[in-house]
Tab-separated table of C-alpha atoms and ligand atoms in Angstrom:
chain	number	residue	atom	x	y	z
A	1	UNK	CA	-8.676	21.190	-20.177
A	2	UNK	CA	-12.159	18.861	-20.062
A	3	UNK	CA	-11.074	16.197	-17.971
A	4	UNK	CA	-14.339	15.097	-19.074
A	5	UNK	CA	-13.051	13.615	-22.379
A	6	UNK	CA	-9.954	11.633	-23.038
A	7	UNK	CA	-6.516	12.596	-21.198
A	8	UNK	CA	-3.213	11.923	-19.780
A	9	UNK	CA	-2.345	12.868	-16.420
A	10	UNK	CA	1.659	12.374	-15.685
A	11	UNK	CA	2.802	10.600	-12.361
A	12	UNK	CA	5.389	12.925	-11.039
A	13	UNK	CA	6.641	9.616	-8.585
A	14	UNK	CA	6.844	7.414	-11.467
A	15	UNK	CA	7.271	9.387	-14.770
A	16	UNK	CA	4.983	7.249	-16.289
A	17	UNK	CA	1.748	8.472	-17.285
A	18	UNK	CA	-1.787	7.275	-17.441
A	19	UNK	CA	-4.529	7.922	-19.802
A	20	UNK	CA	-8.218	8.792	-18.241
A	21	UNK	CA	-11.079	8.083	-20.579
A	22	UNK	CA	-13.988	9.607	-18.310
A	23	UNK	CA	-16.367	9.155	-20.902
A	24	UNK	CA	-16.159	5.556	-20.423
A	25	UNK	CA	-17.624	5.637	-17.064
A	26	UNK	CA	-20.677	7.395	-17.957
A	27	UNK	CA	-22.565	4.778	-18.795
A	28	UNK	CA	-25.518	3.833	-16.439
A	29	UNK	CA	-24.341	1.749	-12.869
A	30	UNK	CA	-27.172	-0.639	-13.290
A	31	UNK	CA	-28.227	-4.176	-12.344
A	32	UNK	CA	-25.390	-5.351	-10.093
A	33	UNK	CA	-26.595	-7.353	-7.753
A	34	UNK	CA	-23.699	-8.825	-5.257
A	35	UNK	CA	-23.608	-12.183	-4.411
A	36	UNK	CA	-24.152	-12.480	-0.492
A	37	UNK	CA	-20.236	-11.642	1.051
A	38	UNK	CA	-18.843	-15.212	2.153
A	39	UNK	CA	-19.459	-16.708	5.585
A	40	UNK	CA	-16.894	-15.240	8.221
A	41	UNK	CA	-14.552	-17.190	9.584
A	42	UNK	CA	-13.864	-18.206	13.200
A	43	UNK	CA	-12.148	-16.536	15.223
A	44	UNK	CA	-9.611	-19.215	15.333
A	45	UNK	CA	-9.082	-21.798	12.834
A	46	UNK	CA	-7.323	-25.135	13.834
A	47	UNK	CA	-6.305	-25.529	9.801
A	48	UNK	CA	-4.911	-21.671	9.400
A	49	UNK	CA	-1.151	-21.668	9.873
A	50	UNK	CA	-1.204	-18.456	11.062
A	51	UNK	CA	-3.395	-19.074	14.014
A	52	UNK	CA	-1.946	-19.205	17.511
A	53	UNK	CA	-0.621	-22.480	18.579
A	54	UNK	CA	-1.134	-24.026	14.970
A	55	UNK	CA	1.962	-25.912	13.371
A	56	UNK	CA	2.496	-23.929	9.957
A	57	UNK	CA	3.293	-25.568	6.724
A	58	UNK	CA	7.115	-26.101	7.078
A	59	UNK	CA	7.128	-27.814	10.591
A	60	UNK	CA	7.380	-24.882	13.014
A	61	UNK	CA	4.360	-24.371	15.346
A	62	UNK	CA	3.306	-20.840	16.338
A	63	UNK	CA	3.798	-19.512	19.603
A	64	UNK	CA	0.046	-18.879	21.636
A	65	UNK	CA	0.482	-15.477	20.557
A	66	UNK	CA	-1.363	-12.624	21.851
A	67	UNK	CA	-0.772	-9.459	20.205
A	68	UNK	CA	1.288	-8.949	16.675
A	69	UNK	CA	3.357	-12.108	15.576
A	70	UNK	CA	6.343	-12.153	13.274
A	71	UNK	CA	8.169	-15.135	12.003
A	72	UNK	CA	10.235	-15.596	9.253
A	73	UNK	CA	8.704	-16.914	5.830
A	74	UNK	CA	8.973	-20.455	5.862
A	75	UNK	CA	9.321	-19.990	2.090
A	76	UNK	CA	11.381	-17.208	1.682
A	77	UNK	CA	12.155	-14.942	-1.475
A	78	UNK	CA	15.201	-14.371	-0.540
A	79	UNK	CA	18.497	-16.172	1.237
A	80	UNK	CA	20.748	-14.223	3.991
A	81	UNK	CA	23.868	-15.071	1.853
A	82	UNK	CA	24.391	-14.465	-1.683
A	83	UNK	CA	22.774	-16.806	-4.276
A	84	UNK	CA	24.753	-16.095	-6.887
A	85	UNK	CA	28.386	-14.463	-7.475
A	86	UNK	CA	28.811	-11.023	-9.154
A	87	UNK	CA	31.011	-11.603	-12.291
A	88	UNK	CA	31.324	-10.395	-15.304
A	89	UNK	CA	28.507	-11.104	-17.934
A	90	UNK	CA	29.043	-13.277	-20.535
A	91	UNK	CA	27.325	-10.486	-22.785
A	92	UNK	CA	26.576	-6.301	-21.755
A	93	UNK	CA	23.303	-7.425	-22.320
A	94	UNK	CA	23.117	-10.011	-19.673
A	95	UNK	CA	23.320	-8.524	-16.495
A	96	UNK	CA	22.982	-9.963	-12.964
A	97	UNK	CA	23.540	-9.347	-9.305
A	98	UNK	CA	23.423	-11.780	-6.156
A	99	UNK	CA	20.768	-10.635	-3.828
A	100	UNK	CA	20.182	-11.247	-0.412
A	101	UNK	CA	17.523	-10.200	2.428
A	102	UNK	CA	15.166	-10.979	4.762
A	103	UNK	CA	11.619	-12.101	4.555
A	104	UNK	CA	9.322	-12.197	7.342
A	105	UNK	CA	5.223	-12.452	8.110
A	106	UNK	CA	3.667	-10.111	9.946
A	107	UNK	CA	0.496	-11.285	11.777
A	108	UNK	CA	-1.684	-8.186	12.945
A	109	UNK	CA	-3.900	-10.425	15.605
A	110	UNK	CA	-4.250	-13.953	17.103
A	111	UNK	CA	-8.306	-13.160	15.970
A	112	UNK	CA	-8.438	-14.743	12.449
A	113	UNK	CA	-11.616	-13.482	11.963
A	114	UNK	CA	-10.878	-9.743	12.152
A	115	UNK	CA	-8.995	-7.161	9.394
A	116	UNK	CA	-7.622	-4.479	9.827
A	117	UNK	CA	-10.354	-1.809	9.973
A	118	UNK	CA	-11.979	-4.329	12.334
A	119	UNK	CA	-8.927	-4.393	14.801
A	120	UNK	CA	-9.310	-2.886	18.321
A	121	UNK	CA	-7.215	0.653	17.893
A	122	UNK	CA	-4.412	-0.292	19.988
A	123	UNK	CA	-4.147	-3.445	18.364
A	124	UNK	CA	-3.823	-1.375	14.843
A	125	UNK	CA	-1.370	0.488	16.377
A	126	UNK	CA	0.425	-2.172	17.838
A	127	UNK	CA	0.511	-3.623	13.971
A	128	UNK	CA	2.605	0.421	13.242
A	129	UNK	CA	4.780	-0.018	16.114
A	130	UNK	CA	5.776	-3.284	14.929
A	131	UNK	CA	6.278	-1.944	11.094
A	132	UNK	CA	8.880	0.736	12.636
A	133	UNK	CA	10.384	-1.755	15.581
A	134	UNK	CA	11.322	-4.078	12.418
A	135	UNK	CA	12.654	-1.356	10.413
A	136	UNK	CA	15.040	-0.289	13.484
A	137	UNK	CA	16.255	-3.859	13.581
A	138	UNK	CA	16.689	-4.466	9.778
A	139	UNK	CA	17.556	-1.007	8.680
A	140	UNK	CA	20.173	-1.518	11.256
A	141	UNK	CA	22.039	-4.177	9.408
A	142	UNK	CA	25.348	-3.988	7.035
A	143	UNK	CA	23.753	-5.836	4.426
A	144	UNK	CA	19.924	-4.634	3.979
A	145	UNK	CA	19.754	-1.865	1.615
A	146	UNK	CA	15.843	-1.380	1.311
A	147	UNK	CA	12.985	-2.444	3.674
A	148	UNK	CA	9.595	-3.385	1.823
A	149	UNK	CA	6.665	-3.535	4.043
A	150	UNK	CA	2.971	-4.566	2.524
A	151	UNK	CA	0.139	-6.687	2.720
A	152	UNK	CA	-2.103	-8.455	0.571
A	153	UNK	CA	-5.528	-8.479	1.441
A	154	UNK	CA	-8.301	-10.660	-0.307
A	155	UNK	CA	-8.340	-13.536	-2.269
A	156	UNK	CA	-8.752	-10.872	-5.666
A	157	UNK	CA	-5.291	-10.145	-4.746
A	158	UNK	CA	-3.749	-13.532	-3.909
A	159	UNK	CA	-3.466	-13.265	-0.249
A	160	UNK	CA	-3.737	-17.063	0.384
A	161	UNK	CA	-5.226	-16.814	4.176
A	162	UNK	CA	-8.039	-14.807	5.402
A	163	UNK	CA	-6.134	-14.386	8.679
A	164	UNK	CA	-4.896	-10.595	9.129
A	165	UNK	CA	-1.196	-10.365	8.186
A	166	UNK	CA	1.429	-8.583	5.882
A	167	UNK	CA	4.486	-9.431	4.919
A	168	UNK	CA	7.998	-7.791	4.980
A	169	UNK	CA	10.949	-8.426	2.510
A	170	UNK	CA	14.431	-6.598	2.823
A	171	UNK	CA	16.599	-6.500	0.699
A	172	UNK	CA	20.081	-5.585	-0.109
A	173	UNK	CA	19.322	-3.503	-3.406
A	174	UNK	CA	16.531	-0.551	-3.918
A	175	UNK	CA	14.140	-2.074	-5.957
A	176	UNK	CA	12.117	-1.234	-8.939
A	177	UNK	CA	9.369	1.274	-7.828
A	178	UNK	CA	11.205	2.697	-4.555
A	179	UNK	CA	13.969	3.114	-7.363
A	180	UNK	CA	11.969	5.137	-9.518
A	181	UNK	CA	10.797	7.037	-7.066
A	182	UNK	CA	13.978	8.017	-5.693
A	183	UNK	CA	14.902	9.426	-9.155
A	184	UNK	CA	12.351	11.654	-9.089
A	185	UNK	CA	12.137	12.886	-5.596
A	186	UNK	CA	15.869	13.614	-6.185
A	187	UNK	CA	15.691	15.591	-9.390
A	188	UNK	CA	12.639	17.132	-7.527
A	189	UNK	CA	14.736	17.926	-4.816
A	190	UNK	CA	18.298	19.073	-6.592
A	191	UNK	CA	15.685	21.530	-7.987
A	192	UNK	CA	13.459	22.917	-5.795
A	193	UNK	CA	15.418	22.204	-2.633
A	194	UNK	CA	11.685	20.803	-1.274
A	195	UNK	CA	10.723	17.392	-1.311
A	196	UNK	CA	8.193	16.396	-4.392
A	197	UNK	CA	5.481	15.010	-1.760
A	198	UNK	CA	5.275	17.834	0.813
A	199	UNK	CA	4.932	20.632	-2.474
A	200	UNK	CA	2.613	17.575	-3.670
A	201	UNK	CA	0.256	17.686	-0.595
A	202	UNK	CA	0.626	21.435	-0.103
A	203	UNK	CA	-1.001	21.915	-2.923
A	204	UNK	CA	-3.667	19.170	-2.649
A	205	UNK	CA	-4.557	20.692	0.789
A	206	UNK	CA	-5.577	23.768	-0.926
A	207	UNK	CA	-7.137	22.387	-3.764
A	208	UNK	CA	-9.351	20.060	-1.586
A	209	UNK	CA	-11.016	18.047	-4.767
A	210	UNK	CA	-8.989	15.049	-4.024
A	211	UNK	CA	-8.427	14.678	-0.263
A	212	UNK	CA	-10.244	12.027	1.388
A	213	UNK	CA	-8.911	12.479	5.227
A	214	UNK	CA	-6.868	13.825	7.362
A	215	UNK	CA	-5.844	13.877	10.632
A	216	UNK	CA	-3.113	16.343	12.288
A	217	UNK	CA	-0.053	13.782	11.547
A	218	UNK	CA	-1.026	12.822	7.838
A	219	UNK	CA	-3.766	12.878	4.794
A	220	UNK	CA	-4.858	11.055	2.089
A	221	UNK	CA	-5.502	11.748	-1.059
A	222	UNK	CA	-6.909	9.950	-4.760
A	223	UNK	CA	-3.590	11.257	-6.082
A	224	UNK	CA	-4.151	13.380	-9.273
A	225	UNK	CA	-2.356	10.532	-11.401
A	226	UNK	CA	-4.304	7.257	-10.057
A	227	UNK	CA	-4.020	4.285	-11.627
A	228	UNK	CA	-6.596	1.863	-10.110
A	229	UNK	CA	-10.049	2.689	-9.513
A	230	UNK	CA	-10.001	3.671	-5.577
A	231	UNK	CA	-6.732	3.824	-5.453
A	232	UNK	CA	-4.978	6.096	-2.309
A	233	UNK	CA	-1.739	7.890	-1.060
A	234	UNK	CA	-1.402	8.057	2.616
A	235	UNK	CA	1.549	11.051	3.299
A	236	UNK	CA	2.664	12.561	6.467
A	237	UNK	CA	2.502	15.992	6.805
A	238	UNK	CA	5.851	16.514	8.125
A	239	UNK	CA	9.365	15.505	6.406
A	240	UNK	CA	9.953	12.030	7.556
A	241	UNK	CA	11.938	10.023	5.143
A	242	UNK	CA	11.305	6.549	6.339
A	243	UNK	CA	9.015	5.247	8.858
A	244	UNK	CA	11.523	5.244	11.523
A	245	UNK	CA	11.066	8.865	11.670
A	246	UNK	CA	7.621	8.603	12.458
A	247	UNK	CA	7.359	10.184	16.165
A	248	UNK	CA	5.014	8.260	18.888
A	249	UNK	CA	1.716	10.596	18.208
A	250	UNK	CA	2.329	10.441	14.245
A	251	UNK	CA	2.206	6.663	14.297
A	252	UNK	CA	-0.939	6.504	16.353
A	253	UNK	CA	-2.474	8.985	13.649
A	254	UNK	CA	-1.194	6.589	11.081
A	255	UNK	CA	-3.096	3.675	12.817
A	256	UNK	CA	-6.139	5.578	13.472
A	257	UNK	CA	-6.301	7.070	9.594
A	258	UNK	CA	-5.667	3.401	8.255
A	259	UNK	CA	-8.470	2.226	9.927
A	260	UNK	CA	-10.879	5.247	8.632
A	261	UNK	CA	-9.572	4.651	5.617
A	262	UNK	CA	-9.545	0.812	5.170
A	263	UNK	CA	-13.261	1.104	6.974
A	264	UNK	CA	-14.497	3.273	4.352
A	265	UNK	CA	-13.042	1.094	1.460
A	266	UNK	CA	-15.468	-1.864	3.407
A	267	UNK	CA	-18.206	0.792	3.304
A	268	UNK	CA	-17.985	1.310	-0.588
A	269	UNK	CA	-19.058	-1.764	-1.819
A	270	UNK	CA	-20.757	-3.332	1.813
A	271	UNK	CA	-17.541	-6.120	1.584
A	272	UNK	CA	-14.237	-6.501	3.240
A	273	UNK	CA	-12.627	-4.591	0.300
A	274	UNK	CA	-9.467	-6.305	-0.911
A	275	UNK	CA	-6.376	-4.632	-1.878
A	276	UNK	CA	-2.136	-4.547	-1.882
A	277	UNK	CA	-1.630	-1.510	0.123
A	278	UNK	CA	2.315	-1.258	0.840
A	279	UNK	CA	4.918	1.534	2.711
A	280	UNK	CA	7.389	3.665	0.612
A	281	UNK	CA	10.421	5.065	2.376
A	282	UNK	CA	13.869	6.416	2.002
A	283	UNK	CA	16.716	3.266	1.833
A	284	UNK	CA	18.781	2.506	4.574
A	285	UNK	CA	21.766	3.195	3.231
A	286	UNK	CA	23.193	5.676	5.594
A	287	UNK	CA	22.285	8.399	3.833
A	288	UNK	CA	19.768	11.087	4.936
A	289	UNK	CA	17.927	11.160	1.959
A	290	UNK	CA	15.814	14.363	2.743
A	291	UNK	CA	14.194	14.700	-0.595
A	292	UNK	CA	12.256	11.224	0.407
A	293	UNK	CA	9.140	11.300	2.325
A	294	UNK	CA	7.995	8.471	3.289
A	295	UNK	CA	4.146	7.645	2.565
A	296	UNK	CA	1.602	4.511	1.834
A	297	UNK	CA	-0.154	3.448	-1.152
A	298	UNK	CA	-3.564	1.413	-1.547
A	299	UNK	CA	-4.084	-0.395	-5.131
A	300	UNK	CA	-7.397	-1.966	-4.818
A	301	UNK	CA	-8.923	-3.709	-7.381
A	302	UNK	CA	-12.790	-3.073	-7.300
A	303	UNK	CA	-14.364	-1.047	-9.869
A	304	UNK	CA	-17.863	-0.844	-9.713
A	305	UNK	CA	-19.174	-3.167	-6.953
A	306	UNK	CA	-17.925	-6.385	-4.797
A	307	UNK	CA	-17.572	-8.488	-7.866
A	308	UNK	CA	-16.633	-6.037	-10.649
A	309	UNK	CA	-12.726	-5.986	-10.652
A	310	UNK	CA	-10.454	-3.546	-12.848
A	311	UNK	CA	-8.160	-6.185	-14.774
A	312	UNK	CA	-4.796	-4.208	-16.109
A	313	UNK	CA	-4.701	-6.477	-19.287
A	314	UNK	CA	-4.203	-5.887	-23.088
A	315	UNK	CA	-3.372	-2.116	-23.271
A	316	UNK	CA	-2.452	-2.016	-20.155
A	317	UNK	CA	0.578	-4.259	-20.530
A	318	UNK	CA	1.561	-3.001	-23.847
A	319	UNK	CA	1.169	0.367	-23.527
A	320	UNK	CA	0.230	2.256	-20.843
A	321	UNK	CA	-2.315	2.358	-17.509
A	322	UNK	CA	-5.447	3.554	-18.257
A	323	UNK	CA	-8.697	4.493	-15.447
A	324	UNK	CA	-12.651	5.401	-16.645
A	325	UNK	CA	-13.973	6.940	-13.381
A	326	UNK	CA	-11.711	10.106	-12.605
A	327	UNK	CA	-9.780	10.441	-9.510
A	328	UNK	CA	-11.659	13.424	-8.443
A	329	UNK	CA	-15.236	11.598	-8.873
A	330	UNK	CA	-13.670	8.674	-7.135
A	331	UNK	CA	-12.588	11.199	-4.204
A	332	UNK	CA	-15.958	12.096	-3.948
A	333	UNK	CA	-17.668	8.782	-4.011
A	334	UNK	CA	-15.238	7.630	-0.807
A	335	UNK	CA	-15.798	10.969	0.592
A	336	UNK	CA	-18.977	10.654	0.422
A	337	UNK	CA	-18.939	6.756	2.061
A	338	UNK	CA	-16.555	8.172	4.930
A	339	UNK	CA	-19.581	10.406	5.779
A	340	UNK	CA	-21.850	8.133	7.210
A	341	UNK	CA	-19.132	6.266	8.882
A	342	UNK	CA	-19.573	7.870	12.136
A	343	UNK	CA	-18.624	5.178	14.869
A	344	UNK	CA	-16.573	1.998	14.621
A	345	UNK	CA	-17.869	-0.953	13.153
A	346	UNK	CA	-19.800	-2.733	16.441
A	347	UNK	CA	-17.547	-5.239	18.241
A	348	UNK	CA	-17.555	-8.680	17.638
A	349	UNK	CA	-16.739	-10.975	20.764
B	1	H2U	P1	0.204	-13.977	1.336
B	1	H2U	O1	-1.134	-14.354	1.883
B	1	H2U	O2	0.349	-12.490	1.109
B	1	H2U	O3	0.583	-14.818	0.173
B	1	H2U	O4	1.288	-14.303	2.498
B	1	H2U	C1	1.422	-15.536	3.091
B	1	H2U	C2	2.906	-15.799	3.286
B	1	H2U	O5	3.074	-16.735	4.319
B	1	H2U	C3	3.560	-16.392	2.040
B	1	H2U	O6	4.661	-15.593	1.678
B	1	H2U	C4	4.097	-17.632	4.000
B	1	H2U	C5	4.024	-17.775	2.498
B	1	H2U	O7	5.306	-18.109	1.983
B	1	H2U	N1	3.871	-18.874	4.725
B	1	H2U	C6	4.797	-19.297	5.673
B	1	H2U	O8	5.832	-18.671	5.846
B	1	H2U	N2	4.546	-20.426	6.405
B	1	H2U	C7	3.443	-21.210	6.237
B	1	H2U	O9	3.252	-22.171	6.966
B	1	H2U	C8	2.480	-20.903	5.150
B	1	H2U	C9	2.653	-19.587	4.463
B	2	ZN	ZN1	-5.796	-17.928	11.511
């Protein structure tokens, strides 16, 4: 096939597919000329409600924290009990469930001036530890079903504060995506008797043309079926269904490639390079779930520089996702970037 000219490449996590119209990105890269990137901010700001010792929006005041902080969202999604009783509907058609969870904020640094790729290692891997020390405690409870960990990062994306953080909502019920992609790493599974993502990344390995990085606890890849420009799947390359199964070495590689990663997004377009990256793992449900592996994904929005954004509008919406640029020349362009990163950003004081 010319994956030169129009296609449609299937997404075996999904089963949705996505159409690639390469041709569309031919045309020249020419006269974009960035506005200068926005001052930065201090490295604490008495108005951000995520800053140590700052009251936040509901009334609480935040502890002088000094590494990662988590508090529970003043403005929750969800309620611990039941908003709603199960009954019958009043038509098949109209169906509804009471949910419950938990929803917490995760801040990554008392520094409100620094992201992620900008964080002192150990801090970044004190921001892991924390992802898996909050999955032991929720995934731990009678009445949380699925753990969603993610962050928002940018104001392209809606993050509403510059200061570092995430965000963490648990919920009784596997939702949406997870859902789907337990379907398929099940059927996967009843028929192969291999989990879809390590026969994915075995064969990715080989292949080469869309790996970006790896270190000897995980890789990532432009997966062969990306949606958004730069988009990224971070995998482990052992079976570990959820992130609690992450050993004490793999989750310092997981810190370390998240930072080489989220550093060369910065180096792509020369600006802190906004995204929604989030982690996908097996429910807690007490079951072992080996067909899941567990694994990260990066949607960010940029297409062609700092200010050119990919808007999934229009066809999009009403009929399917569609990309110009090709995953494997997109591999290459961050490949290339990741190159000339050769030592950490230098440190700010
Ligand atoms: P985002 O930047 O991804 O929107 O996350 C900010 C979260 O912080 C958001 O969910 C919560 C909002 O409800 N929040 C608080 O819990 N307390 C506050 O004082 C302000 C914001
Ligand atoms: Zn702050």
């Amino acid at each position: 096939m010319d994956t030169q000219r129009p296609h449609r490449r299937f997404n075996p996590l999904t089963g949705e597919w996505i159409l690639v119209s390469p041709q569309r990105a031919a045309r020249p890269w020419l006269g974009e000329v960035s506005p200068p990137p926005p001052p930065r901010p201090p490295a604490h700001d008495p108005t951000c409600y995520l800053c140590p010792g700052n009251p936040r929006a509901a009334g609480a005041v935040n502890p002088a924290y000094s590494g990662v902080f988590v508090f529970d969202n003043d403005f929750p999604a969800l309620l611990g009990s039941p908003t709603l009783e199960d009954n019958t509907p009043a038509h098949p058609l109209l169906r509804a469930q009471a949910e419950r969870g938990v929803c917490r904020v995760i801040c990554f640094s008392p520094r409100h001036d620094l992201t992620f790729p900008e964080l002192p290692a150990a801090q970044a891997r004190a921001v892991i530890e924390t992802w898996v020390a909050q999955c032991e405690e929720l995934g731990a409870r009678e009445d949380i079903g699925y753990i969603q960990i993610f962050e928002n990062k940018g104001a392209l994306m809606g993050a509403s504060n510059p200061h570092p953080h995430g965000q963490l909502w648990a919920t009784q019920h596997l939702p949406t995506e997870p859902a789907k992609e337990q379907r398929a790493q099940q059927a996967w599974w009843a028929e192969h008797g291999r989990p879809l993502l390590s026969d994915y990344l075995a064969h990715e390995r080989t292949d080469r043309t869309r790996v970006l990085m790896e270190n000897d606890s995980f890789v990532c890849v432009v997966p062969f079926w990306a949606v958004w420009p730069f988009e990224t799947l971070v995998v482990p390359r052992a079976a570990r269904p959820r992130l609690i199964d992450l050993n004490a070495t793999e989750r310092a590689d997981l810190a370390a490639l998240l930072q080489r990663l989220t550093r060369t997004y910065d180096a792509l377009f020369g600006v802190s390079f906004p995204y929604s990256m989030g982690v996908h793992q097996a429910p807690y449900d007490g079951a072992a779930h080996p067909e899941w592996q567990t694994h990260l994904h990066f949607y960010p929005p940029l297409l062609r520089s700092a200010t050119v954004k990919k808007f999934l509008v229009g066809y999009e919406m009403l009929a399917q996702a569609q990309r110009d640029l090709t995953p494997e020349q997109a591999a290459e362009r961050l490949r290339a970037v990741c190159a000339t990163l050769d030592s950490p950003p230098p440190a700010r004081s």
